[in-house]
Coordinates of N, CA and C in Angstrom, one line a residue:
X173 N 105.7 -105.7 23.9 CA 104.7 -104.7 23.7 C 103.9 -104.5 24.9
X174 N 103.6 -103.3 25.3 CA 102.8 -103.1 26.5 C 101.3 -103.1 26.2
X175 N 100.5 -103.1 27.3 CA 99.0 -103.1 27.1 C 98.5 -101.9 26.3
X176 N 99.1 -100.7 26.5 CA 98.7 -99.6 25.8 C 98.9 -99.8 24.3
X177 N 100.0 -100.4 23.9 CA 100.3 -100.6 22.5 C 99.4 -101.7 22.0
X178 N 99.1 -102.8 22.8 CA 98.2 -103.8 22.3 C 96.8 -103.3 22.0
X179 N 96.4 -102.3 22.8 CA 95.0 -101.7 22.5 C 95.0 -101.0 21.2
X180 N 96.1 -100.7 20.6 CA 96.2 -100.0 19.3 C 96.2 -100.9 18.1
X181 N 96.3 -102.2 18.4 CA 96.3 -103.2 17.3 C 94.9 -103.2 16.7
X182 N 94.8 -103.0 15.4 CA 93.4 -102.9 14.8 C 93.3 -104.1 13.8
X183 N 92.6 -105.1 14.3 CA 92.2 -106.3 13.5 C 90.7 -106.6 13.7
X184 N 90.1 -107.2 12.6 CA 88.7 -107.5 12.7 C 88.4 -108.8 13.4
X185 N 87.1 -109.0 13.6 CA 86.7 -110.2 14.4 C 87.2 -111.5 13.7
X186 N 87.2 -111.7 12.4 CA 87.7 -112.9 11.8 C 89.2 -113.0 12.1
X187 N 89.9 -112.0 12.0 CA 91.4 -112.0 12.3 C 91.6 -112.4 13.8
X188 N 90.8 -111.9 14.7 CA 91.0 -112.2 16.1 C 90.7 -113.7 16.3
X189 N 89.6 -114.2 15.6 CA 89.3 -115.7 15.8 C 90.4 -116.6 15.1
X190 N 90.9 -116.2 14.0 CA 92.0 -116.9 13.4 C 93.2 -117.0 14.4
X191 N 93.5 -115.8 15.0 CA 94.7 -115.7 15.9 C 94.4 -116.6 17.1
X192 N 93.2 -116.6 17.6 CA 92.9 -117.5 18.7 C 93.1 -118.9 18.4
X193 N 92.6 -119.4 17.2 CA 92.7 -120.8 16.8 C 94.2 -121.1 16.7
X194 N 95.0 -120.2 16.1 CA 96.5 -120.5 16.0 C 97.1 -120.5 17.4
X195 N 96.6 -119.7 18.3 CA 97.1 -119.7 19.7 C 96.9 -121.1 20.4
X196 N 95.8 -121.8 20.0 CA 95.5 -123.1 20.6 C 96.5 -124.2 20.1
X197 N 97.0 -124.0 18.8 CA 97.8 -125.0 18.2 C 99.2 -124.7 18.0
X198 N 99.6 -123.5 18.2 CA 101.1 -123.1 18.0 C 101.6 -122.2 19.1
X199 N 102.9 -122.1 19.1 CA 103.6 -121.3 20.1 C 105.0 -121.0 19.7
X200 N 105.3 -119.7 19.5 CA 106.7 -119.4 19.1 C 107.7 -119.9 20.2
X201 N 107.4 -119.8 21.4 CA 108.3 -120.2 22.5 C 108.6 -121.7 22.4
X202 N 107.6 -122.5 22.0 CA 107.8 -123.9 21.9 C 108.1 -124.4 20.5
X203 N 108.3 -123.5 19.6 CA 108.7 -123.8 18.2 C 107.7 -124.7 17.5
X204 N 106.4 -124.5 17.8 CA 105.3 -125.3 17.2 C 104.7 -124.5 16.1
X205 N 104.4 -125.2 15.0 CA 103.8 -124.5 13.8 C 102.5 -125.3 13.4
X206 N 101.6 -124.6 12.7 CA 100.5 -125.3 12.1 C 100.6 -125.1 10.5
X207 N 100.7 -126.3 9.9 CA 100.8 -126.3 8.4 C 99.6 -125.5 7.8
X208 N 99.9 -124.7 6.8 CA 98.8 -123.9 6.2 C 97.6 -124.7 5.7
X209 N 97.8 -125.9 5.1 CA 96.7 -126.7 4.7 C 95.8 -127.1 5.9
X210 N 96.5 -127.4 7.0 CA 95.7 -127.8 8.2 C 95.0 -126.6 8.7
X211 N 95.6 -125.4 8.6 CA 94.9 -124.2 9.1 C 93.7 -123.9 8.2
X212 N 93.8 -124.1 6.9 CA 92.7 -123.9 6.0 C 91.6 -124.8 6.4
X213 N 91.9 -126.1 6.6 CA 90.9 -127.1 7.0 C 90.2 -126.7 8.3
X214 N 91.0 -126.2 9.3 CA 90.5 -125.8 10.6 C 89.5 -124.7 10.4
X215 N 89.9 -123.6 9.7 CA 89.1 -122.5 9.5 C 87.8 -122.8 8.6
X216 N 88.0 -123.7 7.7 CA 86.8 -124.2 6.9 C 85.8 -124.8 7.8
X217 N 86.3 -125.7 8.7 CA 85.4 -126.4 9.7 C 84.7 -125.3 10.6
X218 N 85.5 -124.4 11.1 CA 84.9 -123.4 12.0 C 83.9 -122.5 11.2
X219 N 84.2 -122.3 9.9 CA 83.2 -121.5 9.0 C 81.9 -122.3 8.9
X220 N 82.0 -123.6 8.7 CA 80.8 -124.5 8.7 C 80.0 -124.4 10.0
X221 N 80.7 -124.2 11.1 CA 80.0 -124.1 12.4 C 79.5 -122.6 12.7
X222 N 79.8 -121.7 11.7 CA 79.2 -120.3 11.9 C 80.1 -119.3 12.6
X223 N 81.4 -119.7 12.8 CA 82.3 -118.7 13.5 C 82.9 -117.7 12.5
X224 N 82.9 -118.0 11.2 CA 83.3 -117.1 10.2 C 82.3 -117.0 9.1
X225 N 82.3 -115.9 8.3 CA 81.4 -115.8 7.2 C 82.1 -115.9 5.9
X226 N 83.1 -116.7 5.8 CA 83.9 -117.0 4.6 C 83.0 -117.8 3.6
X227 N 83.2 -117.5 2.3 CA 82.5 -118.2 1.3 C 83.1 -119.6 1.2
X228 N 82.3 -120.6 1.4 CA 82.8 -122.0 1.5 C 83.0 -122.7 0.1
X229 N 82.7 -121.9 -0.9 CA 82.9 -122.5 -2.3 C 84.1 -121.9 -3.0
X230 N 85.0 -121.2 -2.3 CA 86.2 -120.7 -3.0 C 87.2 -121.9 -3.0
X231 N 87.9 -122.0 -4.1 CA 88.8 -123.2 -4.3 C 90.2 -122.7 -4.7
X232 N 91.2 -123.6 -4.4 CA 92.6 -123.3 -4.8 C 93.2 -124.7 -5.1
X233 N 94.0 -124.8 -6.1 CA 94.8 -126.0 -6.3 C 96.0 -125.8 -5.4
X234 N 96.2 -126.8 -4.6 CA 97.3 -126.7 -3.5 C 97.8 -128.1 -3.2
X235 N 98.9 -128.2 -2.6 CA 99.4 -129.5 -2.2 C 98.6 -130.0 -1.0
X236 N 98.2 -131.2 -1.2 CA 97.5 -131.9 -0.1 C 98.1 -133.3 -0.1
X237 N 98.9 -133.6 0.9 CA 99.6 -135.0 1.0 C 100.4 -135.3 -0.2
X238 N 101.2 -134.3 -0.6 CA 102.1 -134.4 -1.7 C 101.4 -134.6 -3.1
X239 N 100.2 -134.2 -3.2 CA 99.4 -134.3 -4.4 C 98.7 -133.0 -4.6
X240 N 98.6 -132.5 -5.9 CA 97.9 -131.3 -6.2 C 96.4 -131.6 -6.1
X241 N 95.7 -130.9 -5.3 CA 94.3 -131.2 -5.1 C 93.5 -129.8 -5.0
X242 N 92.2 -129.8 -5.2 CA 91.4 -128.7 -5.0 C 91.1 -128.7 -3.5
X243 N 91.5 -127.6 -2.8 CA 91.1 -127.4 -1.4 C 90.4 -126.1 -1.3
X244 N 89.7 -125.9 -0.1 CA 89.1 -124.6 0.2 C 90.2 -123.6 0.6
X245 N 90.0 -122.4 0.1 CA 90.8 -121.3 0.6 C 90.1 -120.0 0.2
X246 N 89.7 -119.2 1.1 CA 89.0 -118.0 0.9 C 90.0 -116.9 0.7
X247 N 89.8 -116.0 -0.3 CA 90.6 -114.8 -0.5 C 90.7 -114.0 0.8
X248 N 89.6 -113.8 1.5 CA 89.6 -113.0 2.7 C 90.5 -113.7 3.8
X249 N 90.4 -115.0 3.9 CA 91.2 -115.8 4.8 C 92.7 -115.5 4.6
X250 N 93.1 -115.6 3.3 CA 94.5 -115.4 2.9 C 94.9 -114.0 3.3
X251 N 94.0 -113.0 3.0 CA 94.4 -111.6 3.4 C 94.4 -111.5 4.9
X252 N 93.5 -112.1 5.6 CA 93.6 -112.1 7.1 C 94.9 -112.6 7.7
X253 N 95.3 -113.7 7.1 CA 96.6 -114.3 7.6 C 97.7 -113.2 7.4
X254 N 97.7 -112.6 6.2 CA 98.8 -111.6 5.9 C 98.7 -110.4 6.8
X255 N 97.5 -110.0 7.2 CA 97.3 -108.9 8.1 C 97.9 -109.3 9.5
X256 N 97.6 -110.5 9.9 CA 98.1 -111.0 11.2 C 99.6 -111.0 11.2
X257 N 100.2 -111.4 10.1 CA 101.7 -111.4 10.0 C 102.2 -110.0 10.0
X258 N 101.6 -109.1 9.3 CA 102.0 -107.7 9.2 C 102.0 -107.1 10.6
X259 N 101.1 -107.5 11.4 CA 101.0 -106.9 12.8 C 101.9 -107.7 13.8
X260 N 102.7 -108.6 13.3 CA 103.6 -109.4 14.2 C 103.0 -110.4 15.1
X261 N 101.7 -110.8 14.8 CA 101.0 -111.7 15.6 C 101.1 -113.1 15.2
X262 N 101.4 -113.4 13.9 CA 101.8 -114.7 13.3 C 103.1 -114.6 12.7
X263 N 103.8 -115.7 12.6 CA 105.1 -115.8 12.0 C 105.0 -117.0 11.0
X264 N 105.6 -116.8 9.8 CA 105.5 -117.9 8.8 C 106.9 -118.5 8.6
X265 N 106.8 -119.8 8.3 CA 108.0 -120.6 7.9 C 107.7 -121.3 6.6
X266 N 108.7 -121.5 5.8 CA 108.5 -122.2 4.5 C 109.5 -123.3 4.4
X267 N 109.1 -124.4 3.8 CA 110.1 -125.4 3.4 C 109.6 -126.0 2.1
X268 N 110.4 -126.9 1.5 CA 110.1 -127.6 0.3 C 109.6 -129.0 0.5
X269 N 108.6 -129.4 -0.2 CA 108.1 -130.7 -0.1 C 108.9 -131.6 -1.0
X270 N 108.6 -132.9 -0.9 CA 109.3 -133.9 -1.8 C 109.1 -133.6 -3.3
X271 N 107.9 -133.0 -3.5 CA 107.6 -132.7 -4.9 C 108.0 -131.2 -5.3
X272 N 108.9 -130.6 -4.5 CA 109.4 -129.3 -4.7 C 108.4 -128.2 -4.7
X273 N 107.3 -128.4 -4.0 CA 106.4 -127.3 -3.8 C 106.6 -126.7 -2.4
X274 N 106.3 -125.4 -2.3 CA 106.5 -124.8 -1.0 C 105.5 -125.3 0.0
X275 N 105.9 -125.5 1.2 CA 105.0 -125.9 2.3 C 105.1 -124.8 3.3
X276 N 104.0 -124.1 3.6 CA 103.9 -123.0 4.5 C 103.3 -123.4 5.8
X277 N 103.8 -122.8 6.9 CA 103.3 -123.1 8.2 C 103.4 -121.7 9.0
X278 N 102.5 -121.6 9.9 CA 102.5 -120.4 10.7 C 102.5 -120.7 12.2
X279 N 102.9 -119.8 13.0 CA 102.8 -120.0 14.5 C 102.4 -118.7 15.1
X280 N 101.7 -118.8 16.2 CA 101.3 -117.6 17.0 C 102.6 -117.1 17.7
X281 N 102.9 -115.8 17.5 CA 104.1 -115.3 18.1 C 103.9 -115.0 19.6
X282 N 104.9 -114.7 20.3 CA 104.8 -114.3 21.7 C 103.9 -113.1 21.8
X283 N 104.0 -112.1 20.9 CA 103.1 -111.0 20.9 C 101.7 -111.4 20.6
X284 N 101.5 -112.4 19.7 CA 100.2 -112.9 19.4 C 99.5 -113.4 20.6
X285 N 100.3 -114.2 21.4 CA 99.7 -114.8 22.6 C 99.4 -113.7 23.7
X286 N 100.3 -112.7 23.7 CA 100.0 -111.5 24.6 C 98.7 -110.8 24.2
X287 N 98.5 -110.7 22.9 CA 97.3 -110.0 22.4 C 96.1 -110.8 22.7
X288 N 96.1 -112.1 22.5 CA 95.0 -113.0 22.8 C 94.6 -112.8 24.3
X289 N 95.6 -112.9 25.2 CA 95.4 -112.7 26.6 C 94.8 -111.3 26.9
X290 N 95.3 -110.3 26.2 CA 94.7 -109.0 26.4 C 93.2 -109.0 26.0
X291 N 92.9 -109.6 24.8 CA 91.5 -109.6 24.4 C 90.6 -110.3 25.3
X292 N 91.1 -111.5 25.9 CA 90.3 -112.3 26.8 C 90.0 -111.5 28.1
X293 N 90.9 -110.6 28.5 CA 90.8 -109.9 29.7 C 90.0 -108.6 29.5
X294 N 89.8 -108.1 28.3 CA 89.2 -106.8 28.1 C 87.9 -106.8 27.3
X295 N 87.6 -107.9 26.7 CA 86.3 -108.0 25.9 C 85.5 -109.2 26.2
X296 N 84.5 -109.1 27.0 CA 83.6 -110.2 27.3 C 83.0 -110.9 26.1
X297 N 82.7 -110.1 25.1 CA 82.1 -110.6 23.9 C 83.0 -111.5 23.1
X298 N 84.3 -111.0 22.9 CA 85.3 -111.8 22.2 C 85.7 -113.0 23.1
X299 N 85.7 -112.9 24.4 CA 86.0 -114.0 25.3 C 85.0 -115.1 25.1
X300 N 83.7 -114.7 25.0 CA 82.6 -115.7 24.8 C 82.8 -116.4 23.5
X301 N 83.2 -115.7 22.4 CA 83.4 -116.3 21.1 C 84.6 -117.2 21.2
X302 N 85.7 -116.8 21.8 CA 86.9 -117.7 22.0 C 86.6 -118.9 22.7
X303 N 85.8 -118.8 23.8 CA 85.4 -120.0 24.6 C 84.6 -121.0 23.8
X304 N 83.7 -120.4 22.9 CA 82.9 -121.3 22.0 C 83.8 -122.0 21.0
X305 N 84.8 -121.3 20.5 CA 85.7 -121.9 19.5 C 86.5 -123.0 20.2
X306 N 87.0 -122.7 21.4 CA 87.8 -123.7 22.1 C 87.0 -124.9 22.4
X307 N 85.7 -124.7 22.8 CA 84.8 -125.8 23.1 C 84.6 -126.7 21.8
X308 N 84.4 -126.0 20.7 CA 84.2 -126.7 19.4 C 85.4 -127.5 19.0
X309 N 86.6 -127.1 19.3 CA 87.8 -127.7 18.9 C 88.4 -128.7 20.0
X310 N 87.6 -128.9 21.1 CA 88.1 -129.8 22.2 C 87.2 -131.0 22.2
X311 N 87.9 -132.1 22.7 CA 87.2 -133.3 23.0 C 86.4 -133.2 24.3
X312 N 85.7 -134.2 24.6 CA 84.9 -134.1 25.9 C 85.8 -134.0 27.1
X313 N 87.0 -134.5 27.1 CA 87.9 -134.3 28.2 C 88.6 -133.0 28.2
X314 N 88.3 -132.1 27.3 CA 89.0 -130.8 27.3 C 90.2 -130.7 26.5
X315 N 90.7 -131.8 26.0 CA 92.0 -131.7 25.2 C 91.7 -131.2 23.8
X316 N 92.6 -130.4 23.2 CA 92.4 -129.8 21.9 C 92.6 -130.9 20.8
X317 N 91.6 -131.0 19.9 CA 91.7 -132.0 18.9 C 92.9 -131.8 17.9
X318 N 93.5 -132.8 17.5 CA 94.6 -132.7 16.5 C 94.0 -132.7 15.1
X319 N 94.7 -132.1 14.2 CA 94.3 -132.0 12.8 C 95.2 -133.0 12.1
X320 N 94.6 -134.0 11.4 CA 95.4 -135.0 10.7 C 94.9 -134.9 9.2
X321 N 95.9 -134.7 8.3 CA 95.5 -134.7 6.9 C 95.5 -136.1 6.4
X322 N 94.4 -136.7 6.3 CA 94.2 -138.1 5.9 C 93.8 -138.1 4.4
X323 N 94.0 -139.2 3.7 CA 93.7 -139.3 2.3 C 92.3 -138.8 1.9
X324 N 91.3 -139.3 2.7 CA 89.9 -139.0 2.3 C 89.5 -137.5 2.6
X325 N 90.1 -137.0 3.6 CA 89.8 -135.6 4.1 C 90.7 -135.3 5.3
X326 N 90.8 -134.0 5.7 CA 91.4 -133.7 7.0 C 90.4 -134.2 8.1
X327 N 91.0 -134.6 9.2 CA 90.2 -135.1 10.3 C 90.6 -134.3 11.6
X328 N 89.6 -134.0 12.4 CA 89.8 -133.5 13.8 C 89.8 -134.8 14.7
X329 N 90.9 -135.0 15.4 CA 91.0 -136.3 16.1 C 91.4 -136.0 17.6
X330 N 90.8 -136.9 18.4 CA 91.3 -137.0 19.8 C 91.4 -138.5 20.1
X331 N 91.6 -138.9 21.3 CA 91.9 -140.3 21.7 C 90.8 -141.2 21.1
X332 N 89.6 -140.9 21.2 CA 88.5 -141.8 21.0 C 87.7 -141.6 19.7
X333 N 88.0 -140.5 19.0 CA 87.2 -140.2 17.8 C 88.0 -139.5 16.8
X334 N 87.6 -139.7 15.5 CA 88.1 -139.0 14.4 C 87.0 -138.5 13.5
X335 N 87.0 -137.2 13.4 CA 85.8 -136.5 12.7 C 86.3 -135.9 11.4
X336 N 85.9 -136.4 10.2 CA 86.3 -135.9 9.0 C 85.7 -134.4 8.8
X337 N 86.5 -133.6 8.1 CA 86.1 -132.3 7.8 C 85.5 -132.4 6.3
X338 N 84.3 -132.6 6.2 CA 83.6 -132.9 4.9 C 83.5 -131.6 4.1
X339 N 83.8 -131.7 2.8 CA 83.7 -130.6 1.9 C 84.9 -129.8 1.7
X340 N 85.9 -130.0 2.5 CA 87.2 -129.2 2.4 C 87.9 -129.6 1.1
X341 N 88.0 -130.9 0.8 CA 88.6 -131.3 -0.5 C 87.5 -131.4 -1.5
X342 N 87.8 -130.9 -2.7 CA 86.9 -130.9 -3.8 C 87.4 -131.8 -4.9
X343 N 86.6 -132.6 -5.5 CA 87.0 -133.5 -6.6 C 86.2 -133.2 -7.8
X344 N 86.9 -133.1 -8.9 CA 86.2 -132.9 -10.2 C 86.4 -134.1 -11.1
X345 N 86.7 -135.2 -10.5 CA 86.8 -136.4 -11.2 C 85.5 -136.8 -11.9
X346 N 85.6 -137.2 -13.1 CA 84.3 -137.6 -13.8 C 83.8 -138.9 -13.3
X347 N 82.5 -139.0 -13.0 CA 81.9 -140.2 -12.6 C 81.3 -140.9 -13.8
X348 N 81.2 -142.2 -13.9 CA 80.6 -142.9 -15.0 C 79.1 -142.5 -15.2
X349 N 78.4 -142.2 -14.2 CA 77.0 -141.9 -14.3 C 76.7 -140.5 -14.7
X350 N 77.7 -139.6 -14.5 CA 77.4 -138.2 -14.8 C 78.7 -137.5 -15.2
X351 N 79.3 -138.0 -16.3 CA 80.7 -137.7 -16.7 C 80.9 -136.2 -17.1
X352 N 79.8 -135.5 -17.5 CA 80.0 -134.2 -18.0 C 79.7 -133.1 -17.0
X353 N 79.2 -133.4 -15.8 CA 78.8 -132.4 -14.9 C 79.9 -132.2 -13.8
X354 N 80.3 -130.9 -13.7 CA 81.2 -130.5 -12.7 C 80.4 -129.9 -11.5
X355 N 80.8 -130.3 -10.3 CA 80.0 -129.7 -9.1 C 80.1 -128.2 -9.1
X356 N 79.1 -127.5 -8.6 CA 79.1 -126.1 -8.6 C 80.2 -125.5 -7.7
X357 N 80.9 -124.6 -8.3 CA 82.1 -124.0 -7.6 C 82.4 -122.6 -8.2
X358 N 83.1 -121.9 -7.5 CA 83.5 -120.5 -8.0 C 85.1 -120.6 -8.1
X359 N 85.6 -120.4 -9.3 CA 87.0 -120.4 -9.5 C 87.7 -119.1 -9.1
X360 N 88.0 -119.0 -7.8 CA 88.5 -117.7 -7.3 C 90.0 -117.5 -7.6
X361 N 90.7 -118.6 -7.7 CA 92.1 -118.5 -8.0 C 92.4 -119.2 -9.3
X362 N 93.1 -118.4 -10.2 CA 93.4 -119.0 -11.5 C 94.9 -119.0 -11.7

């Protein structure tokens, strides 16, 4: 696709930021993908940091480490992923887990990387946002943090630190001291 065609791609700021995050972690030419659960955790973390205005209380029952768990997923985030795919900027792959549930993963396409480069060269405002996202996702040495799905929570990790993404996993297990109270949440997916 040429620059003129890239300028005709119409996606909103959230979708541009999602695409940028995917471009940091995935690449069609290198056959690298980001598992959907890890992407949800990453965008949840960036939402906590103010990069997105997604509702942080939307929940979905989804596979997390081969177990059905409540995780964060915004309806708008899911729609944004589909819009990026429809524009050819993300590519999805699916496989089956040991428990026979679908495992989804996406990668930034060659066109997606070209579009990110185009945005960085033509919009100082979006370049500043992208630079801030990259800084947030980088260790002090500049390397992009890895996303590890650990039992307690997803973690952003680099050589010397592991930072849990708190609040991404929701638990409705009853506690002995307050067995009838469920934490506040909005059941967006039924």
